[in-house]
């Protein structure tokens, strides 16, 4: 049984990577009273003996080759199990796709981060391990939030890295809130993580962060920390603030920020999503063109079959351009700068 090894090493990441798609559940209690429950491979829940009012989900490795956040979460989990970090709140850590970590790939068969909010079960006859995993992850998150009394504070930070370089190295995606106000306190939290750039989505999505935001009213974000690198090849000093702030989030009753200052942030409204619809799909710019590169109105962005897709307005900037996505999926997100206004509370 892996539990003895987990107790002595705290290395839940290695155990998860050795059990790519499932791991028998098990539990134990730390000397400080924190209950440790392994729910599945990559899924570990911590319940302090006396816990505060926050229910916190930290996920990473939803894409297997996005290693910096996996390394951060690995170290946090290890610190908790080895009792170097005392938790103040209930926390659910998720390593999303251990099998794709072992391949050093984004996914094995299908992009896990397009399979939430029930998308795992759409498309008749379609079944694969990522679909099964998405459904399981939904139920772990759902149980985690629902196991305790209603009305508690919920958050979910789904940690990723971008495929391309980015003019803004760290940025977050604020899922569509269906007209609810964006929270300044969340911008402050992200800033404390070293993330000053936030994109406001304008429509529902099948991502993990949208799932927690829409179904559980959690403060949920996709957070992009740097660029894809192999395990061990990240300059972790670039993510020190993120690790420190996440550690504080789970170990301190409340986080305290300085005054909110709009000039600290670079905010972007999502202008449109460009989907790949045809087999023949090419981007009109090179692989080293970074996220947040702005185009002039009329400049060519992509060719989708016969259709030329051009920038609609001056300053339309590209995020996550990827010509290799499956047909029907997002190939580019475009954004325009925006300011803090009355829609932020
Ligand atoms: O750099 C890229 O092309 C992708 C990085 C990544 O995985 N981003 C997430 C964003 C999810 C969201 O829109 O909230 C993804 O594409 O799944
Ligand atoms: Zn990702």
Short mmCIF file of N, CA and C in Angstrom, two decimals, residues 145 152-156 177 180 183 209-220:
data_model
loop_
_atom_site.label_atom_id
_atom_site.label_comp_id
_atom_site.label_asym_id
_atom_site.label_seq_id
_atom_site.Cartn_x
_atom_site.Cartn_y
_atom_site.Cartn_z
N UNK A 145 -17.21 20.48 -2.12
CA UNK A 145 -17.96 21.69 -1.78
C UNK A 145 -19.26 21.36 -1.03
N UNK A 152 -20.55 28.61 2.88
CA UNK A 152 -19.14 28.85 3.15
C UNK A 152 -18.47 29.46 1.91
N UNK A 153 -17.29 30.04 2.10
CA UNK A 153 -16.57 30.66 0.99
C UNK A 153 -15.88 29.58 0.14
N UNK A 154 -16.02 29.69 -1.17
CA UNK A 154 -15.41 28.69 -2.07
C UNK A 154 -14.49 29.35 -3.08
N UNK A 155 -13.35 28.72 -3.33
CA UNK A 155 -12.51 29.19 -4.44
C UNK A 155 -11.82 28.01 -5.11
N UNK A 156 -11.46 28.23 -6.36
CA UNK A 156 -10.77 27.20 -7.15
C UNK A 156 -9.79 27.91 -8.09
N UNK A 177 -19.18 35.31 -15.81
CA UNK A 177 -19.94 35.33 -14.54
C UNK A 177 -21.43 35.58 -14.76
N UNK A 180 -22.70 38.81 -13.19
CA UNK A 180 -22.32 39.15 -11.80
C UNK A 180 -21.06 40.03 -11.84
N UNK A 183 -14.72 40.62 -9.00
CA UNK A 183 -14.32 41.00 -7.63
C UNK A 183 -12.94 41.63 -7.59
N UNK A 209 -12.27 25.77 -14.58
CA UNK A 209 -12.56 26.95 -13.75
C UNK A 209 -13.99 27.43 -13.97
N UNK A 210 -14.48 27.39 -15.20
CA UNK A 210 -15.88 27.79 -15.43
C UNK A 210 -16.83 26.84 -14.69
N UNK A 211 -16.48 25.55 -14.65
CA UNK A 211 -17.31 24.57 -13.94
C UNK A 211 -17.50 24.98 -12.47
N UNK A 212 -16.39 25.27 -11.79
CA UNK A 212 -16.49 25.61 -10.36
C UNK A 212 -17.15 26.96 -10.15
N UNK A 213 -16.89 27.87 -11.07
CA UNK A 213 -17.49 29.20 -10.97
C UNK A 213 -19.01 29.10 -11.18
N UNK A 214 -19.42 28.43 -12.23
CA UNK A 214 -20.84 28.44 -12.58
C UNK A 214 -21.66 27.50 -11.70
N UNK A 215 -21.11 26.35 -11.34
CA UNK A 215 -21.91 25.38 -10.59
C UNK A 215 -21.87 25.61 -9.08
N UNK A 216 -20.76 26.18 -8.60
CA UNK A 216 -20.61 26.29 -7.15
C UNK A 216 -20.37 27.71 -6.67
N UNK A 217 -20.52 28.67 -7.59
CA UNK A 217 -20.31 30.08 -7.25
C UNK A 217 -18.96 30.30 -6.57
N UNK A 218 -17.99 29.48 -6.94
CA UNK A 218 -16.64 29.65 -6.39
C UNK A 218 -15.95 30.81 -7.11
N UNK A 219 -15.08 31.51 -6.40
CA UNK A 219 -14.16 32.41 -7.07
C UNK A 219 -13.17 31.51 -7.80
N UNK A 220 -13.32 31.41 -9.10
CA UNK A 220 -12.52 30.42 -9.85
C UNK A 220 -11.81 31.09 -11.01
#
